[in-house]
XYZ file of C-alpha atoms in Angstrom:
706
model
C 109.309 88.735 83.678
C 110.592 90.986 80.877
C 111.083 89.916 77.274
C 114.804 89.472 77.728
C 114.225 87.041 80.520
C 111.564 85.190 78.544
C 114.002 84.946 75.661
C 116.698 83.669 78.000
C 114.395 80.903 79.216
C 113.451 80.016 75.664
C 117.122 79.777 74.726
C 117.808 77.703 77.840
C 115.057 75.244 76.905
C 116.337 75.077 73.326
C 119.929 74.456 74.460
C 118.982 71.720 76.957
C 116.805 70.048 74.329
C 119.425 70.090 71.574
C 122.375 69.225 73.851
C 120.377 66.759 75.912
C 123.129 64.134 76.079
C 125.631 66.677 77.377
C 123.140 68.017 79.915
C 122.220 64.535 81.134
C 125.844 63.442 81.477
C 126.669 66.679 83.299
C 123.850 66.114 85.778
C 124.715 62.442 86.365
C 128.414 63.164 86.954
C 127.674 66.220 89.075
C 125.149 64.341 91.205
C 127.512 61.413 91.771
C 130.349 63.698 92.833
C 128.111 65.735 95.133
C 126.582 62.651 96.763
C 129.921 60.922 97.308
C 131.431 64.028 98.899
C 128.302 65.313 100.647
C 127.061 62.030 102.121
C 130.572 60.709 102.769
C 131.913 63.774 104.572
C 128.759 65.369 105.944
C 128.960 67.669 108.927
C 127.701 66.318 112.291
C 124.295 67.432 113.524
C 124.018 70.123 116.194
C 120.925 69.882 118.424
C 121.902 72.494 120.994
C 119.101 75.081 120.968
C 120.334 76.803 124.134
C 122.390 79.419 122.330
C 121.512 83.088 122.513
C 120.939 85.409 125.439
C 118.272 83.492 127.351
C 118.749 82.692 131.027
C 119.088 78.980 130.306
C 121.841 79.809 127.776
C 123.740 81.792 130.412
C 123.311 78.932 132.863
C 124.625 76.493 130.260
C 127.673 78.697 129.676
C 128.488 78.647 133.402
C 128.065 74.879 133.528
C 130.392 74.381 130.556
C 132.984 76.699 132.087
C 132.976 75.461 135.689
C 131.477 71.948 135.519
C 133.164 70.387 132.456
C 132.092 66.927 133.562
C 128.474 67.920 132.817
C 128.928 69.366 129.343
C 128.855 66.089 127.433
C 125.845 63.943 126.628
C 124.198 61.956 129.384
C 122.024 58.886 129.787
C 119.867 57.703 132.669
C 119.688 53.995 133.485
C 116.356 53.240 135.120
C 116.292 50.138 137.354
C 113.234 48.395 138.772
C 113.397 45.368 141.070
C 110.372 44.347 143.169
C 112.751 42.509 145.542
C 114.498 45.797 146.255
C 117.826 47.178 145.099
C 119.341 46.244 148.449
C 118.888 42.544 147.698
C 122.411 41.037 147.173
C 121.467 39.319 143.909
C 119.932 42.528 142.544
C 122.932 44.541 143.781
C 125.270 42.234 141.870
C 123.303 42.583 138.623
C 123.105 46.365 138.963
C 126.867 46.570 139.500
C 127.408 44.433 136.412
C 125.221 46.733 134.298
C 126.975 49.816 135.660
C 130.325 48.243 134.709
C 129.003 47.576 131.205
C 128.059 51.232 130.818
C 131.401 52.387 132.190
C 133.270 50.262 129.649
C 131.385 51.732 126.666
C 133.246 54.062 124.276
C 132.979 57.780 125.051
C 131.412 57.170 128.486
C 133.593 59.161 130.883
C 131.795 58.329 134.113
C 128.900 56.450 135.672
C 127.265 57.305 138.990
C 125.861 54.128 140.566
C 122.516 54.251 142.371
C 124.415 53.124 145.475
C 126.921 56.005 145.272
C 124.889 58.539 147.197
C 121.457 59.562 148.515
C 118.518 60.365 146.289
C 119.086 57.713 143.617
C 116.898 55.008 145.130
C 113.163 55.449 145.710
C 111.730 55.509 149.228
C 110.377 51.970 148.895
C 113.750 50.741 147.632
C 112.414 49.095 144.475
C 113.437 51.712 141.880
C 116.753 53.435 141.282
C 118.787 55.085 138.607
C 122.353 55.497 137.461
C 123.602 58.466 135.435
C 126.372 58.596 132.849
C 128.509 61.368 131.406
C 130.043 61.357 127.957
C 132.655 63.258 125.994
C 130.201 63.446 123.060
C 127.118 65.649 122.782
C 125.137 64.135 121.283
C 126.380 60.587 121.620
C 126.626 58.558 118.422
C 123.291 56.918 117.615
C 124.918 53.535 116.938
C 126.553 53.519 120.373
C 123.330 54.511 122.115
C 121.421 51.761 120.330
C 124.088 49.239 121.379
C 123.730 50.294 125.025
C 119.936 50.051 124.768
C 120.228 46.489 123.474
C 122.639 45.627 126.295
C 120.197 46.984 128.876
C 117.364 44.925 127.381
C 119.560 41.824 127.322
C 120.456 42.301 130.986
C 116.787 42.592 132.029
C 114.705 39.701 133.298
C 114.543 37.518 136.358
C 112.942 40.199 138.501
C 115.151 43.130 137.379
C 114.326 45.603 134.587
C 116.868 47.957 133.030
C 115.872 50.775 130.629
C 117.911 53.641 129.217
C 116.468 57.129 128.935
C 117.642 60.614 128.040
C 117.692 63.013 125.087
C 120.166 60.871 123.140
C 117.853 57.889 123.533
C 115.000 59.912 121.994
C 117.208 60.669 118.984
C 118.322 57.047 118.621
C 114.883 55.452 118.984
C 112.818 57.951 117.015
C 114.998 58.871 114.019
C 113.897 61.409 111.436
C 112.949 60.215 107.957
C 113.628 56.582 107.122
C 110.830 54.557 105.542
C 108.545 57.607 105.396
C 110.706 59.113 102.613
C 110.141 56.066 100.401
C 106.424 55.991 101.254
C 106.111 59.662 100.277
C 107.889 59.099 96.968
C 105.744 56.068 96.124
C 102.534 57.906 96.986
C 103.608 60.852 94.815
C 104.346 58.479 91.937
C 100.825 57.083 92.204
C 99.280 60.571 92.072
C 101.369 61.518 89.008
C 100.440 58.254 87.333
C 96.763 59.007 87.851
C 97.241 62.555 86.534
C 99.262 61.614 83.426
C 98.252 57.995 82.877
C 101.707 57.363 81.484
C 104.559 55.481 83.119
C 107.110 57.422 81.077
C 105.702 60.859 81.967
C 105.583 59.822 85.617
C 109.132 58.474 85.496
C 110.597 61.625 83.929
C 108.815 63.821 86.466
C 110.135 61.779 89.411
C 113.633 61.521 87.960
C 114.013 65.290 87.590
C 112.693 65.847 91.119
C 114.969 63.203 92.674
C 118.055 64.599 90.916
C 117.281 68.015 92.377
C 116.629 66.639 95.878
C 119.735 64.440 95.892
C 122.050 67.252 94.830
C 120.383 69.678 97.234
C 120.737 67.352 100.223
C 124.400 66.646 99.413
C 125.062 70.381 99.348
C 123.256 70.926 102.652
C 125.376 68.266 104.341
C 128.504 70.127 103.224
C 127.038 73.489 104.215
C 126.671 72.029 107.714
C 130.314 72.950 108.314
C 129.390 76.610 107.792
C 125.808 76.481 109.109
C 125.618 73.706 111.768
C 122.121 72.254 111.491
C 119.921 70.117 113.813
C 119.007 66.493 113.174
C 115.606 67.358 111.718
C 117.102 69.608 109.030
C 117.455 66.860 106.356
C 113.849 65.672 106.762
C 112.553 69.252 106.409
C 114.674 69.747 103.290
C 113.679 66.343 101.883
C 109.947 66.807 102.423
C 109.955 70.298 100.977
C 112.221 69.323 98.082
C 110.173 66.241 97.271
C 106.925 68.180 97.286
C 108.004 71.231 95.269
C 110.389 69.272 93.037
C 107.629 66.972 91.840
C 105.200 69.870 91.519
C 107.598 71.942 89.409
C 108.319 69.017 87.113
C 104.573 68.316 86.938
C 103.814 71.863 85.757
C 106.460 71.750 83.026
C 105.531 68.280 81.759
C 101.848 69.287 81.716
C 102.628 72.347 79.604
C 104.816 70.245 77.308
C 102.003 67.744 76.717
C 99.568 70.605 76.012
C 101.938 72.079 73.427
C 102.301 68.698 71.698
C 98.520 68.306 71.648
C 98.232 71.726 69.976
C 100.507 70.578 67.145
C 103.960 71.822 68.165
C 107.068 69.823 67.393
C 108.894 68.392 70.448
C 111.628 71.043 70.317
C 109.062 73.835 70.100
C 107.012 72.256 72.878
C 110.040 72.209 75.184
C 110.701 75.891 74.473
C 107.063 76.751 75.191
C 107.044 74.697 78.414
C 110.224 76.278 79.767
C 109.366 79.816 78.640
C 105.878 79.678 80.205
C 105.738 77.054 82.948
C 109.444 77.554 83.620
C 108.839 81.196 84.522
C 106.145 80.162 86.983
C 108.511 77.561 88.458
C 111.282 80.120 88.958
C 108.911 82.607 90.559
C 107.289 79.961 92.735
C 110.641 78.568 93.851
C 111.973 82.042 94.580
C 108.913 82.689 96.722
C 109.487 79.519 98.744
C 113.181 80.381 99.211
C 112.378 83.923 100.327
C 109.735 82.633 102.716
C 112.177 80.110 104.200
C 114.919 82.709 104.603
C 112.413 84.764 106.577
C 113.337 82.421 109.448
C 116.449 84.530 109.947
C 114.119 86.979 111.706
C 113.910 84.480 114.593
C 117.671 84.892 115.140
C 118.261 81.261 116.125
C 121.363 79.831 114.481
C 120.083 76.264 114.104
C 116.823 77.435 112.546
C 118.813 79.673 110.219
C 120.831 76.613 109.170
C 117.665 74.609 108.489
C 116.263 77.481 106.441
C 119.466 77.513 104.363
C 119.309 73.723 103.905
C 115.683 73.815 102.747
C 116.340 76.788 100.465
C 119.326 75.107 98.799
C 117.255 71.955 98.175
C 114.400 73.977 96.649
C 116.912 75.881 94.542
C 118.379 72.659 93.140
C 114.895 71.293 92.302
C 114.254 74.536 90.382
C 117.506 74.160 88.460
C 116.738 70.514 87.674
C 113.243 71.439 86.466
C 114.460 74.005 83.906
C 117.646 72.212 82.776
C 117.526 68.461 83.303
C 113.814 68.052 82.559
C 114.025 69.685 79.063
C 116.831 67.241 78.237
C 114.760 64.284 79.430
C 111.772 65.520 77.426
C 114.058 65.655 74.415
C 114.750 61.935 74.792
C 111.021 61.238 75.163
C 109.909 63.390 72.211
C 106.376 62.622 71.109
C 106.495 59.398 73.110
C 105.908 61.222 76.417
C 102.664 59.285 76.791
C 104.352 55.956 76.093
C 103.426 53.043 78.344
C 100.035 54.630 78.854
C 97.677 52.984 81.310
C 94.008 52.667 80.332
C 91.401 54.983 81.863
C 94.052 57.238 83.448
C 95.301 60.704 82.548
C 94.184 63.302 80.053
C 96.247 65.500 77.759
C 94.081 68.576 78.157
C 94.262 70.572 81.343
C 90.817 72.160 81.175
C 88.302 70.932 83.737
C 84.678 71.656 82.774
C 83.565 70.487 86.231
C 85.760 73.088 87.973
C 84.506 75.764 85.585
C 80.887 74.880 86.346
C 81.657 74.874 90.068
C 83.141 78.380 89.803
C 79.918 79.609 88.187
C 77.911 78.072 91.042
C 79.983 80.019 93.592
C 79.683 83.183 91.483
C 75.890 82.996 91.588
C 75.955 83.124 95.419
C 79.318 84.684 96.351
C 78.244 85.891 99.804
C 77.112 82.386 100.758
C 80.381 80.940 99.485
C 82.467 83.534 101.327
C 80.622 83.124 104.636
C 80.607 79.316 104.477
C 84.256 79.007 103.499
C 85.460 81.575 106.021
C 83.384 79.976 108.786
C 84.975 76.570 108.176
C 88.487 78.024 108.272
C 87.892 80.179 111.336
C 86.266 77.350 113.320
C 89.257 75.134 112.585
C 91.629 77.924 113.573
C 90.076 78.750 116.967
C 91.860 75.931 118.889
C 95.198 77.450 117.802
C 94.614 80.166 120.431
C 95.360 77.570 123.112
C 98.516 76.195 121.452
C 101.424 75.427 123.820
C 104.999 74.867 122.676
C 107.662 72.501 123.996
C 110.049 69.791 122.804
C 109.615 66.027 122.707
C 111.126 63.895 125.477
C 110.992 60.272 126.666
C 107.328 60.659 127.677
C 106.330 61.339 124.052
C 108.167 58.338 122.599
C 106.225 55.289 121.347
C 105.260 53.127 124.289
C 107.366 50.153 123.260
C 110.664 52.044 123.403
C 113.351 51.932 126.056
C 113.062 55.682 126.613
C 109.360 55.503 127.407
C 109.904 52.504 129.674
C 112.622 54.423 131.555
C 110.253 57.388 131.873
C 107.520 55.174 133.325
C 109.857 53.517 135.824
C 111.389 56.768 137.058
C 108.003 58.507 137.216
C 106.706 55.689 139.395
C 109.728 55.841 141.690
C 110.490 59.545 141.875
C 107.462 61.386 140.536
C 106.593 62.879 137.147
C 109.026 65.778 137.610
C 112.114 63.591 137.536
C 112.363 64.122 133.764
C 112.022 67.904 134.132
C 114.903 69.037 136.386
C 115.890 72.678 136.811
C 119.648 73.153 137.052
C 120.229 76.248 139.219
C 123.752 77.669 138.960
C 125.619 80.730 140.158
C 129.134 82.115 140.273
C 130.441 82.374 143.833
C 131.629 85.702 145.281
C 134.138 83.818 147.453
C 135.854 80.804 145.860
C 134.942 77.491 147.421
C 132.203 78.814 149.725
C 128.735 77.461 148.960
C 127.167 79.428 151.818
C 125.598 82.207 149.712
C 123.751 79.643 147.585
C 122.272 77.683 150.509
C 119.431 80.195 151.193
C 118.488 79.991 147.523
C 118.341 76.195 147.709
C 116.164 76.357 150.842
C 113.822 78.900 149.239
C 113.455 76.773 146.114
C 112.898 73.618 148.178
C 110.080 75.331 150.079
C 108.282 76.472 146.935
C 104.962 74.717 146.189
C 105.415 72.584 143.106
C 109.023 71.595 143.917
C 109.311 67.938 144.884
C 112.992 67.781 145.892
C 116.279 69.677 145.766
C 119.743 68.115 145.609
C 122.582 69.295 147.888
C 124.553 72.295 146.631
C 127.621 71.227 144.626
C 130.692 73.449 144.304
C 132.772 73.250 141.119
C 136.316 71.877 141.273
C 137.715 75.357 140.603
C 135.642 76.717 143.498
C 134.207 79.508 141.338
C 130.607 78.312 140.934
C 127.931 76.238 142.628
C 124.814 74.480 141.443
C 121.934 72.385 142.670
C 119.052 70.639 140.934
C 115.376 71.164 141.690
C 112.804 68.561 140.649
C 109.233 69.776 140.087
C 106.173 67.747 141.014
C 104.910 67.985 137.429
C 106.195 66.500 134.181
C 108.158 68.162 131.397
C 105.097 68.419 129.144
C 102.741 69.644 131.915
C 101.586 73.267 131.613
C 102.317 73.748 135.324
C 106.058 73.150 134.842
C 106.840 76.341 132.833
C 104.629 78.279 135.251
C 106.770 77.011 138.135
C 109.932 77.987 136.251
C 108.684 81.550 135.721
C 107.661 81.741 139.396
C 111.120 80.658 140.543
C 112.840 83.128 138.229
C 110.499 86.017 138.826
C 109.785 85.816 142.547
C 111.387 83.051 144.605
C 115.041 83.399 143.558
C 115.100 87.252 143.378
C 113.720 87.363 146.941
C 116.293 84.824 148.145
C 119.274 86.706 146.684
C 118.042 90.228 147.500
C 120.933 92.296 148.809
C 123.511 89.514 148.461
C 124.819 90.495 145.039
C 124.497 86.878 143.938
C 123.399 86.290 140.331
C 121.559 82.998 139.909
C 120.480 81.386 136.630
C 117.965 78.578 136.147
C 118.934 76.279 133.278
C 118.790 72.650 132.215
C 116.904 70.955 129.382
C 113.436 71.903 130.598
C 114.336 75.549 131.127
C 116.027 75.593 127.711
C 112.881 74.255 126.070
C 110.715 76.840 127.842
C 113.061 79.674 126.852
C 113.150 78.535 123.244
C 109.351 78.278 123.135
C 109.098 81.785 124.603
C 111.473 83.121 121.946
C 109.421 81.443 119.251
C 106.190 82.959 120.587
C 107.799 86.401 120.756
C 109.362 86.319 117.284
C 106.648 84.467 115.355
C 104.721 87.713 114.674
C 107.920 89.247 113.253
C 108.417 86.192 111.052
C 104.833 86.433 109.816
C 105.203 90.159 109.097
C 108.511 89.709 107.255
C 107.329 86.819 105.081
C 103.974 88.433 104.264
C 105.671 91.736 103.422
C 108.120 90.126 100.999
C 105.446 87.939 99.426
C 103.095 90.896 98.956
C 105.772 92.754 97.031
C 106.391 89.765 94.782
C 102.680 89.204 94.194
C 101.994 92.833 93.353
C 104.842 92.760 90.822
C 103.572 89.556 89.227
C 99.773 90.016 89.161
C 99.801 93.838 89.216
C 96.945 94.030 91.698
C 96.822 95.322 95.271
C 93.563 93.525 96.100
C 94.689 90.113 94.860
C 97.986 90.337 96.752
C 96.223 91.226 100.018
C 93.633 88.502 99.420
C 96.401 85.952 98.933
C 98.048 86.929 102.223
C 94.759 86.720 104.147
C 93.884 83.356 102.631
C 97.266 81.930 103.578
C 96.891 83.187 107.150
C 93.528 81.410 107.309
C 95.133 78.160 106.073
C 97.978 78.450 108.590
C 95.590 79.167 111.438
C 93.389 76.224 110.503
C 96.435 73.922 110.312
C 97.592 75.038 113.754
C 94.096 74.508 115.111
C 93.917 70.962 113.764
C 97.345 70.235 115.270
C 96.155 71.426 118.672
C 93.031 69.266 118.453
C 95.021 66.150 117.573
C 98.314 66.567 119.438
C 97.300 68.547 122.531
C 93.702 67.481 122.941
C 94.138 63.920 121.740
C 91.438 63.819 119.034
C 92.227 60.863 116.727
C 95.833 60.917 117.994
C 96.179 57.152 118.397
C 94.704 56.582 114.926
C 97.340 58.914 113.437
C 100.218 57.373 115.394
C 100.680 59.919 118.205
C 101.477 57.936 121.371
C 100.235 60.551 123.844
C 98.978 64.101 124.211
C 101.676 66.774 124.330
C 102.356 70.420 123.464
C 103.291 71.256 119.877
C 107.031 70.928 119.238
C 108.472 74.441 119.280
C 110.145 74.399 115.846
C 107.105 73.051 113.975
C 105.030 76.279 113.701
C 108.123 78.223 112.657
C 108.583 76.021 109.608
C 104.952 75.382 108.728
C 104.240 79.087 108.251
C 106.950 80.074 105.727
C 106.714 76.771 103.846
C 102.948 77.020 103.530
C 103.134 80.678 102.585
C 105.532 79.818 99.779
C 103.440 76.898 98.534
C 100.179 78.819 98.813
C 101.687 81.690 96.851
C 102.703 79.159 94.178
C 99.090 78.038 93.755
C 97.905 81.647 93.805
C 100.338 82.521 91.042
C 99.321 79.583 88.822
C 95.622 80.373 89.275
C 95.637 84.170 89.112
C 98.122 84.302 86.237
C 95.700 82.244 84.152
C 92.777 84.407 85.256
C 94.726 87.538 84.347
C 95.557 86.033 80.983
C 91.849 85.541 80.257
C 91.049 89.034 81.563
C 93.726 90.684 79.412
C 92.331 88.762 76.408
C 89.016 90.623 76.839
C 86.952 88.434 79.154
C 84.946 90.008 81.978
C 86.210 89.282 85.493
C 83.459 86.721 86.144
C 84.199 84.851 82.930
C 87.978 85.151 83.435
C 87.736 83.622 86.924
C 85.611 80.700 85.715
C 87.893 79.976 82.766
C 91.065 80.409 84.822
C 89.833 78.039 87.493
C 88.765 75.547 84.846
C 92.227 75.638 83.196
C 94.238 75.325 86.447
C 92.047 73.215 88.755
C 93.327 69.882 87.482
C 97.019 70.677 87.739
C 96.644 72.455 91.099
C 94.627 69.512 92.434
C 97.299 67.075 91.276
C 100.058 69.242 92.759
C 98.210 69.558 96.059
C 97.508 65.819 96.139
C 101.226 65.178 95.710
C 102.036 67.566 98.550
C 99.436 66.049 100.850
C 100.567 62.463 100.223
C 104.244 63.381 100.672
C 103.572 65.259 103.902
C 101.246 62.587 105.321
C 103.860 59.914 104.640
C 105.815 61.108 107.684
C 103.100 59.715 109.919
C 105.036 56.464 109.418
C 108.056 57.908 111.228
C 108.276 57.376 115.018
C 109.294 60.958 115.786
C 106.371 62.992 117.109
C 107.762 66.362 115.936
C 108.087 65.175 112.340
C 104.570 63.747 112.513
C 103.291 67.164 113.614
C 105.235 68.892 110.860
C 103.904 66.635 108.111
C 100.335 66.588 109.409
C 100.187 70.373 109.765
C 101.445 70.943 106.235
C 99.143 68.289 104.775
C 96.073 69.824 106.425
C 97.061 73.328 105.354
C 97.733 72.374 101.709
C 94.484 70.379 101.526
C 92.441 73.302 102.845
C 94.290 75.743 100.598
C 93.608 73.695 97.463
C 89.951 73.045 98.309
C 88.224 75.590 100.539
C 90.495 78.518 99.580
C 91.023 77.959 95.830
C 87.644 76.431 95.037
C 85.365 78.505 97.292
C 86.924 81.620 98.808
C 88.934 82.831 95.822
C 86.069 82.776 93.255
C 83.651 84.220 95.838
C 85.943 87.132 96.773
C 86.925 87.896 93.172
C 83.261 87.915 92.183
C 82.437 90.382 94.953
C 85.388 92.648 94.167
C 84.688 92.825 90.433
C 86.930 95.371 88.715
C 88.572 96.233 92.039
C 90.492 92.984 91.588
C 92.701 94.676 89.016
C 93.170 98.040 90.692
C 96.753 99.318 90.765
C 97.688 102.982 91.255
C 99.183 104.507 88.119
C 102.291 105.745 89.929
C 102.925 102.223 91.225
C 102.303 100.713 87.805
C 104.985 102.971 86.345
C 107.712 101.975 88.822
C 107.009 98.234 89.035
C 108.928 95.957 86.664
C 106.717 94.161 84.142
C 106.512 90.370 84.422
C-alpha cells in the first residue's frame, strides 16, 4: 500500500481513538437500526436450485405452466399399519389424519391413499398420502405443527410420519446452538492467547458488531439477491472466523506497541497502520475469492457469495473503526483482568524459530514428507460424488427419516427418488404420443414402476412419474437418469417430433451436481488468477505467489479427501454426528474452495510479509524465514485455532450439509496452519533461496508498491 494509503489508515486510527465516544455511539445506533430493520423485514429464503438451462429446469417450467397444482410445496404422509389399511378402524384413523392435513393453512389439496391405485403397498400394510401447498417452501412453523400432529395421531397399531423436502428444512435447521458454541470456543482460544478477559472481550465485541451488521444487511439484500436457507450460516461462520481473526491481529499489534513503550494513542495508530493494512488486504482477498462464485452462474450461489462478502466487509470495517475506539477506552489497561499462566505480550515464538531451522537443515525431507501427507489425504477426493440431502440423510429420530424408512419398506428405495417426465402435446388433450415413452421407460432395467400418463387441465402437456429401484443417494440413480435421457427416451420419441424432459427433485439435484462439476475448474482458475495478481503485488515475488496457490490447492484437495472418507465412506461418521453415508452436498465444495483460498492467502500474507520485512532489513533468506516464522507462528496458530473451533462447532447442528461444510473448512485450515505453514513453506523457501524474491524488472516497474 502506498504512503498516502498508510497515512490515511494512520489518520483513521487517530480519529477513531480521539473521537471514540462518537464512533462507539455511531456503531451502536447503526447496529440497532440495521438489526431492527434487517431481522424484522428480512427477505424469505429461496431454495429453488432448478433455475438455468438444464433439462430439469425446462421440465420444471412446463410443470409450473401447465400443472399449477404441482408448483407449490408438498409433503408425503407415510402410514404403516400391520393390521392393513383396509381394516375399518385403520381406515377411520387414516381419514381423520387426512382431514387434519386438509384443514391446515396453505394446504390446497390432499390425495388420500384410498383415492387411487399405487398408494398402498402390495401387502396392504403401508400407504401414503400426498399434499399440495400454495407455499414453496412451506413455513417451518406450520410444517413442525403438522409433524407434531402426525406423531400425536400415531399409536395403537398405526404409525404416521411426514416426509418431504420441507420436512428436511424444518427438522434440520441451519445454525442454532452451533453459533453460540462456536463463539464460546473462540472466546476460550482468545483467552488462552491473550490471558486477559478485557482483551478477549474487546476482540469478540468488535467481531460481533461486524457480524451482526453484516447479517442484517444480507437479509435486506435478499430482496435483490434471493438467497437459500444456508446463506446466513455460511455468512455467520465466515464472519465469525475472519472477524475474530482480524480483531486478534490488531489487538496483538496494539499490545506489542504498548510493550515497546508507545503511548496508547500512538499504539492505536501503529496497530491500524500496520495490522490494519493486512486486515484490509486479507479481507479484500476473501471477498474477491467469494465473488469468484459468480463464475458458476447460479443465482442462489451468487446471492450467498454476496451475503458472505458483505459480512466479511462489515467485519473489516469494524476492525479498523470500532476496535480503535474500544482500544481507546481500554488504554494501557488492555491486559486488565489478567488470568494467571495465560497469554504473553510478545509475539515471538523461539520454539517456532527453532523448528524452522530444523526443517531448513533437511528441506528435501520436509518437502517430501509434508507433500506426501497432503497428497495421500487428497487421493480419496478423486471418487467424490455430489448430491443434496434428503429424508434418508436426516438423523434417525426424525419424522422425515421415519417416513423414508416406512415408504422404502413398502414401495422400495426409489420411492424418494422419482423422475417427473413431462412433454408438451402436439395435439391438445391427446396423451397418445406420450404412451410409448411411458412404456419404454417402464421396461427399462432399474425402473421399478411408472404412473399412468396425466394430461394437464389445459390439454397442452402430459406427464408421468417413474420410480427407480435405487435410492436418491445411490450412485446407480444418476446413471439411470442419464440412460433414460441419452438412450431410452430419444429412441421412444424418434420421428414423432415430441420433446420430452425428465425433471423432478432427483433430476434437479443431478443436474446441479453436474453443473458444479463442470464449472468448478473455472471457479478454481478464476480465484487462483485473481489471488495470484494480489499476491504478486503485495509480496513482489512470482515464486512465492505460485507457491501459495499450490499450497492452497493441496489443502483443498486434502479437505475434500477427508470429507469423502468420513461422509461417503463412513469412517468415523457416527462419532462426528453423521447419521449415514451419503454423497457430498453439491454446494459444499463450491464454498470451501474460495473461502479456504481467501483464508490461506491471509496466513500467507501475514507470514511472508514478516519474512520479507526481515529480508529487506538485510537478513539472508534462511535467517529471514526463521525469524519471520518465529514472529508470526503464535498469532497464526491462534487465528487458525479460532477458525477450527468455529468451523467444528457446526457439528452440533443436525443438518448434514452444514456439518460437511464446517468439517471440510476445519480440516483444511488445520492442515494449512500446520503442515503447510510449519513444514512445506520453510522447506520450499529454503530450497528456492534467492529465487524466492525474483521479479522481472519490467513487472516491478508497472506494479503498484504496497
